[in-house]
Short mmCIF file of C-alpha atoms in Angstrom, two decimals:
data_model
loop_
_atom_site.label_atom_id
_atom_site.label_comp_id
_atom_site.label_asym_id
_atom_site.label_seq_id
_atom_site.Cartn_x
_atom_site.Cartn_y
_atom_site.Cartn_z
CA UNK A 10 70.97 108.71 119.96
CA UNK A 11 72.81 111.29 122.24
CA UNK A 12 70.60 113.72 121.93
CA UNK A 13 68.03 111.67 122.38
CA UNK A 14 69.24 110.64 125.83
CA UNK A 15 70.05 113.88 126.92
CA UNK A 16 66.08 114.77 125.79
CA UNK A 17 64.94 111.62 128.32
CA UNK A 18 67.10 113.15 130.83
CA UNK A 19 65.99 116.42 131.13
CA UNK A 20 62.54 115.96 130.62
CA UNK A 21 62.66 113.95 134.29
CA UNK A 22 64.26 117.33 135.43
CA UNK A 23 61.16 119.42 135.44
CA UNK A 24 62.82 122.34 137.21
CA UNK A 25 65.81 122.14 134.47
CA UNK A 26 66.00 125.98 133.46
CA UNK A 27 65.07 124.96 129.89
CA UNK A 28 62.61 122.83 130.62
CA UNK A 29 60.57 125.58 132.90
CA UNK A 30 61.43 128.48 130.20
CA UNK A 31 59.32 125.75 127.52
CA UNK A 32 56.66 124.87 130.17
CA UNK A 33 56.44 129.29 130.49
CA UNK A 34 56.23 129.73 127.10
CA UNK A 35 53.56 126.98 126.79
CA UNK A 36 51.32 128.59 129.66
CA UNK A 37 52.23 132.45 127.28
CA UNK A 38 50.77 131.37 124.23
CA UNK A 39 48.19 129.18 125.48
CA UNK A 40 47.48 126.58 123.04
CA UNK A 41 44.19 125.48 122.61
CA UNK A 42 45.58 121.74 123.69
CA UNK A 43 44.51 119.42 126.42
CA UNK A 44 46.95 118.76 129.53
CA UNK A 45 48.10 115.48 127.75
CA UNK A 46 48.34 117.05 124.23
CA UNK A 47 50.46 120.14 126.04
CA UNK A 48 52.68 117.80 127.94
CA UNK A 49 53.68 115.43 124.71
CA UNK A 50 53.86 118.58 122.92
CA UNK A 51 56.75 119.82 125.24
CA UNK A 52 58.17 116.74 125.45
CA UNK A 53 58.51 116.90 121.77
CA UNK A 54 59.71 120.18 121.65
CA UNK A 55 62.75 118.97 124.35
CA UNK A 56 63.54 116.40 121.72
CA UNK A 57 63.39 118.82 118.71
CA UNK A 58 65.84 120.72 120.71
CA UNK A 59 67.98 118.75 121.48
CA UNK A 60 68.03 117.00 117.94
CA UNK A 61 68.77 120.47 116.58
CA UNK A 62 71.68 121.30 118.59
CA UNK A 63 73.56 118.47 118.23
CA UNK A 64 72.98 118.65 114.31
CA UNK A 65 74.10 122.30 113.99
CA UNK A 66 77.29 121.15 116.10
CA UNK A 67 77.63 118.80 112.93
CA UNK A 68 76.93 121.03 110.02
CA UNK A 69 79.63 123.35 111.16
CA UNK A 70 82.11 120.49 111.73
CA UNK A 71 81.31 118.96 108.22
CA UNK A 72 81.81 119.57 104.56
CA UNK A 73 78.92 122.33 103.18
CA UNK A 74 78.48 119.43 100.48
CA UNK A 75 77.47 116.92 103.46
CA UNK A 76 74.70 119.42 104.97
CA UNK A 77 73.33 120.24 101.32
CA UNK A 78 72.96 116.76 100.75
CA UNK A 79 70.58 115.88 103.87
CA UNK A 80 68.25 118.40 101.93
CA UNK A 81 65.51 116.30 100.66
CA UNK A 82 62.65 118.13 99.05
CA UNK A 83 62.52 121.95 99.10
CA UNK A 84 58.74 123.20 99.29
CA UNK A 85 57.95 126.00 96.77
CA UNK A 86 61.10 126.81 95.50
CA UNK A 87 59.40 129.23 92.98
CA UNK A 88 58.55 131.28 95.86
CA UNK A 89 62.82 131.96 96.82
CA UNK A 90 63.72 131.76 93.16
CA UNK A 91 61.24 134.67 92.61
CA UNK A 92 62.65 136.55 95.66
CA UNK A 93 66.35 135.11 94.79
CA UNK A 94 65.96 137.52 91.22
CA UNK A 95 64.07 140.31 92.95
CA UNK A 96 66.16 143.23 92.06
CA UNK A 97 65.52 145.20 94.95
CA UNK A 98 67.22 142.15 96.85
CA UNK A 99 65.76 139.73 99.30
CA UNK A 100 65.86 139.48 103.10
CA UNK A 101 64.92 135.88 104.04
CA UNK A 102 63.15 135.67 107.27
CA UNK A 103 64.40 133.11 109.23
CA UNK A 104 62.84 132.08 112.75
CA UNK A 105 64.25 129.65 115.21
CA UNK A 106 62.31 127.06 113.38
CA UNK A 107 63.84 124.08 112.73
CA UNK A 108 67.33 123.01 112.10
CA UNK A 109 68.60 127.00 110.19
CA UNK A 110 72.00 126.06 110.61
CA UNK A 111 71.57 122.92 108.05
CA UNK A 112 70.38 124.63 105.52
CA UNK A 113 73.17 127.57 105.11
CA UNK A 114 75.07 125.84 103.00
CA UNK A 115 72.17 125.35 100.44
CA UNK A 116 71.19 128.73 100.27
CA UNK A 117 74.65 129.93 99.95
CA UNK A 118 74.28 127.86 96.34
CA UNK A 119 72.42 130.97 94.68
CA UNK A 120 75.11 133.59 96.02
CA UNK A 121 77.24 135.48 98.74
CA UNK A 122 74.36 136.51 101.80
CA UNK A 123 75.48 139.04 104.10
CA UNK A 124 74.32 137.23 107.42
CA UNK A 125 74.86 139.34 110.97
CA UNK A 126 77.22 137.55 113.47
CA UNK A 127 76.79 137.84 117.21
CA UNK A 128 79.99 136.12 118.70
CA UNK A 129 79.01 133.43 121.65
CA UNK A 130 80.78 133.75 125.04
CA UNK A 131 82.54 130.77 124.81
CA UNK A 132 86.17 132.08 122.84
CA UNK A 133 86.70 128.01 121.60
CA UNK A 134 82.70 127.70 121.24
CA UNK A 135 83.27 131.20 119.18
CA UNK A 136 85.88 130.07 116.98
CA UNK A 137 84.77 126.32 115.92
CA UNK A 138 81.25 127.87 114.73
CA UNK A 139 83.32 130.75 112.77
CA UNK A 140 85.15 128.07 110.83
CA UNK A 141 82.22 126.23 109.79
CA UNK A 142 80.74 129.11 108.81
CA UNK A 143 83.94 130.26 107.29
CA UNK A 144 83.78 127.67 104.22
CA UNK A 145 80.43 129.11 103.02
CA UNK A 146 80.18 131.88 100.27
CA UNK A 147 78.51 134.22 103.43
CA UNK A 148 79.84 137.78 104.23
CA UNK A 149 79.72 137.76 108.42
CA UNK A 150 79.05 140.91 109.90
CA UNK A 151 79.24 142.13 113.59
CA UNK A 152 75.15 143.18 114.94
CA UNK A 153 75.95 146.74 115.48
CA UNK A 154 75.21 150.18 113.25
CA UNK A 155 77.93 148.66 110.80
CA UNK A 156 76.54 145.58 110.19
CA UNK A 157 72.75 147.03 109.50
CA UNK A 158 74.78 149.52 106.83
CA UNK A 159 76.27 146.18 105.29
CA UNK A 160 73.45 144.28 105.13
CA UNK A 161 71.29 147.22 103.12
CA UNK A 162 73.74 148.19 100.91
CA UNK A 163 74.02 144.35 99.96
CA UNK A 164 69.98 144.44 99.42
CA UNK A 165 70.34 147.79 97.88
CA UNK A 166 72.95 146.16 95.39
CA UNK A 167 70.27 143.28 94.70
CA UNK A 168 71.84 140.51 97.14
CA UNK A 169 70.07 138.53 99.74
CA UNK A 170 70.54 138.62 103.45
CA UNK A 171 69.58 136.37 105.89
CA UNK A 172 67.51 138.15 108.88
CA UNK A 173 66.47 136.09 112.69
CA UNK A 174 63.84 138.42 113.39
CA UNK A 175 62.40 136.99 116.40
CA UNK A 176 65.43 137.67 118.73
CA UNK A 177 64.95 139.39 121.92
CA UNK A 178 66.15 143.25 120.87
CA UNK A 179 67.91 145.90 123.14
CA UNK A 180 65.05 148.09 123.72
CA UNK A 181 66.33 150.41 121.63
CA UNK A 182 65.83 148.37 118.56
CA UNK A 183 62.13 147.09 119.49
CA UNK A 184 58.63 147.78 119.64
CA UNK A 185 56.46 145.91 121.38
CA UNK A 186 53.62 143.99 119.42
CA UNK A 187 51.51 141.17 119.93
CA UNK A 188 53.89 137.57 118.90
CA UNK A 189 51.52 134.48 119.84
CA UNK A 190 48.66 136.97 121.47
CA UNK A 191 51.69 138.34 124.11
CA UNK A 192 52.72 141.89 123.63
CA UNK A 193 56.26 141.44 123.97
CA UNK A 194 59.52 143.55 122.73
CA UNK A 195 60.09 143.00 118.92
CA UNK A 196 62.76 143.36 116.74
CA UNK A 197 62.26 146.37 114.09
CA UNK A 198 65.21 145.48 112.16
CA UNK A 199 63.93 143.72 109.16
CA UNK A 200 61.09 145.39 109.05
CA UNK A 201 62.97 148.92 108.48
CA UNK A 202 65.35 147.12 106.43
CA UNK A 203 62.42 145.92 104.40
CA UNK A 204 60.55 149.51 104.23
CA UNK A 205 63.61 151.51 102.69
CA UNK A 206 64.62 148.73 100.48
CA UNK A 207 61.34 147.23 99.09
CA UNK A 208 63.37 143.90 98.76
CA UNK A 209 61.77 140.74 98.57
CA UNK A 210 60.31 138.85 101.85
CA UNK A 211 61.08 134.93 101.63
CA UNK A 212 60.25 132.85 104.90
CA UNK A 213 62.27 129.66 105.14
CA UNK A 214 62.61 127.11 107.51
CA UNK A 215 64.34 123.40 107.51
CA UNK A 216 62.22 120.79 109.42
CA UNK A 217 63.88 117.30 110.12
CA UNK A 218 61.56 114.65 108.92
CA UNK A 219 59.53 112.54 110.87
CA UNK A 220 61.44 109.39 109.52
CA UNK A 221 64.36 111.84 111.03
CA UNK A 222 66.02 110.86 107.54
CA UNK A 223 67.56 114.61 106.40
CA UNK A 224 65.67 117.39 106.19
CA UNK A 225 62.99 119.24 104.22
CA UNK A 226 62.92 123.50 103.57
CA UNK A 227 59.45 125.47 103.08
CA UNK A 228 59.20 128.81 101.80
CA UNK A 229 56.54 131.36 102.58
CA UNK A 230 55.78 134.13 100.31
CA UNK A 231 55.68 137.36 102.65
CA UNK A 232 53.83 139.83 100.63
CA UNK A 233 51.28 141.57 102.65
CA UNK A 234 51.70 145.07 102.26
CA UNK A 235 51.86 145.98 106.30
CA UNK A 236 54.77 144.53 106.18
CA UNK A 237 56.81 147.34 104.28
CA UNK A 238 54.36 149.97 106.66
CA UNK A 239 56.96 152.87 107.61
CA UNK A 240 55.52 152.13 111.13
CA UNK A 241 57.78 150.50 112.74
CA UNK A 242 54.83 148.88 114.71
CA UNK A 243 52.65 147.97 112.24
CA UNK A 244 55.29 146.37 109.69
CA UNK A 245 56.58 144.88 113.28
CA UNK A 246 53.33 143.10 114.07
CA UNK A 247 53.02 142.05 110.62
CA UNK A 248 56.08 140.47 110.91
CA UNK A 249 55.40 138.52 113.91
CA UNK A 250 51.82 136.94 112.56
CA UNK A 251 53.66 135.62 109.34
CA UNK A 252 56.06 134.19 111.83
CA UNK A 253 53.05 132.85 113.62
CA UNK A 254 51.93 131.33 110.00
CA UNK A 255 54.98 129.47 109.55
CA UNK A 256 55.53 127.87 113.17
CA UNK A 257 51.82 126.96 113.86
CA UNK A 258 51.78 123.78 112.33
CA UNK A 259 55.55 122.79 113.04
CA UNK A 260 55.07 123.98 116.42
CA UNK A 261 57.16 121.27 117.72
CA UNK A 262 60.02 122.74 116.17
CA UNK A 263 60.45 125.60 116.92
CA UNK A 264 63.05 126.87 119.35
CA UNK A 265 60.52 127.18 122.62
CA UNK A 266 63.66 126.78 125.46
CA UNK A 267 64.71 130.46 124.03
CA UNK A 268 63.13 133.27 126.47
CA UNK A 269 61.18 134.78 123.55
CA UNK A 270 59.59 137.02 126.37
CA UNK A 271 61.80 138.13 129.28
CA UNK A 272 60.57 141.57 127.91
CA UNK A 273 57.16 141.99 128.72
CA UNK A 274 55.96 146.12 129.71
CA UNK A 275 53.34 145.26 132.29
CA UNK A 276 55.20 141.61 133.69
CA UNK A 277 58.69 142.07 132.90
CA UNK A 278 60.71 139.11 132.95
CA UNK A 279 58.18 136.01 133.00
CA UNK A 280 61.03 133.58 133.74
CA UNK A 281 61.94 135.28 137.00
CA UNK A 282 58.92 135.91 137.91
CA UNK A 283 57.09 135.01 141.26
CA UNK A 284 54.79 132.05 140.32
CA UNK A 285 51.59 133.40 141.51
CA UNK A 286 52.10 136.77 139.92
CA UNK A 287 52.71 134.87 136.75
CA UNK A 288 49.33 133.04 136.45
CA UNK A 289 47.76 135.99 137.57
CA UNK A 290 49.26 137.87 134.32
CA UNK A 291 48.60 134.38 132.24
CA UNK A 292 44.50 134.22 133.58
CA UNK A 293 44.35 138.27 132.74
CA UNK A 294 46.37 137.86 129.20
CA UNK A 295 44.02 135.10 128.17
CA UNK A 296 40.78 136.83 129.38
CA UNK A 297 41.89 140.29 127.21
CA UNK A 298 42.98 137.88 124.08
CA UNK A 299 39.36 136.34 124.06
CA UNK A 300 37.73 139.81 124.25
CA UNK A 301 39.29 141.21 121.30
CA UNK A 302 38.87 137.57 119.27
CA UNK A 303 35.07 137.94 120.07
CA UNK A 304 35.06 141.70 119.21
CA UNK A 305 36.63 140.98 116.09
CA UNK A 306 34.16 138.28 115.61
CA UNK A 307 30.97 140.28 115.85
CA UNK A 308 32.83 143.01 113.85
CA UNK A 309 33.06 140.26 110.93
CA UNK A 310 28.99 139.35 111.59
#
């Protein structure tokens, strides 16, 4: 019900920096929706949001036995049990999709998962989300050159690791590749991690259910073979369409009021950006994203 509220509220705050940085994102990707359909589709994504935060604030507060029992159905588990055994390991690929924090404490059922830890500003905020992570079987590691080394000699050792690859990178760490038809900067990490380690690719996410009665998990079987490419860009943009594949059709939930793209080459920073300059980039992104979809049509005639 809070959350809830606090969805009504801000969605009657159009200039509410979330709000705008969804509404951005929307105009990015451009959707092949209506006005109406794109405006109940942010308004859903607000609520998603919302829902989501306030139900990661309650996983971490409760037992890891309460958040494994609002698991409902899990959605080809063959496909993580297969990468679960892999003995090269398995990285799972985890997007903002969905409610990730709910479903820790199920996946920390079938071991210990070395999971990368960047601390949040907030030293109480910091310290409440440590302890609820504290009580799972997970090894937390700091997301710097000793963390990476952690996390591949716990694939290398056949153990699991769970991997947000669609975080915003220092530039260092990126390439940029095409997410959602916008060449933005892109993480390389799990992509390298995957290419020296051949481990296993598993895509989960935890969706609430539309009776909002617990939750359900999906898994994706990653196995196309660009994604282990030893170019960083090619594995990269590999990456990004599977993570395309999974939030498509749960598009609602995924994690839009996060600036996905403050790090465009040509644009820069889209949320900052001087409004007419912006649909100028928008109109010219769309008109080059048509071209190549009709080049690659005739290609396939």
């Amino acid at each position: 019900m809070l959350a809830r509220f606090v969805a009504w509220i801000m969605m009657r705050l159009p200039n509410l920096s979330i709000v705008r940085t969804i509404k951005i994102n929307m105009a990015l990707i451009d959707l092949p929706l209506s006005d109406q359909q794109k405006q109940t589709l942010i308004k859903d994504i607000v609520r998603h949001q919302c829902l989501s935060s306030v139900e990661s604030v309650k996983s971490w507060a409760m037992s890891p036995e309460w958040s494994i029992a609002q698991i409902c159905d899990v959605h080809n588990k063959d496909i993580f049990l297969e990468g679960i055994s892999n003995p090269n390991g398995m990285l799972a690929i985890v997007p903002h999709l969905g409610t990730w924090e709910m479903m820790n404490a199920w996946l920390n059922q079938f071991g210990s998962p070395t999971i990368m830890y960047k601390p949040v500003k907030s030293n109480i905020t910091n310290e409440f989300i440590l302890q609820g992570r504290a009580r799972l079987n997970a090894t937390l590691v700091p997301t710097d050159g000793s963390g990476v080394k952690a996390v591949f000699k716990t694939l290398k050792q056949g153990g699991f690791s769970i991997v947000l690859p669609d975080h915003v990178p220092d530039p260092s760490g990126g390439v940029v590749v095409p997410f959602f038809g916008v060449e933005t900067l892109t993480s390389t990490l799990a992509s390298k991690l995957a290419s020296k380690t051949k481990c296993a690719l598993v895509g989960i996410s935890c969706i609430r259910r539309n009776d909002g009665r617990g939750f359900d998990i999906f898994c994706y079987k990653l196995d196309d073979p660009a994604l282990y490419n030893r170019d960083a860009s090619i594995a990269s943009h590999a990456l990004n369409q599977a993570m395309q594949h999974m939030i498509e059709d749960k598009c609602s939930h995924y994690m839009w009021g996060y600036r996905r793209f403050k790090r465009l080459p040509i644009l820069g920073n889209p949320y900052s950006a001087n409004e007419t300059i912006l649909a100028d980039f928008i109109r010219k992104n769309r008109s080059a994203r048509d071209a190549n979809h009709k080049f690659n049509r005739d290609n396939i005639d």
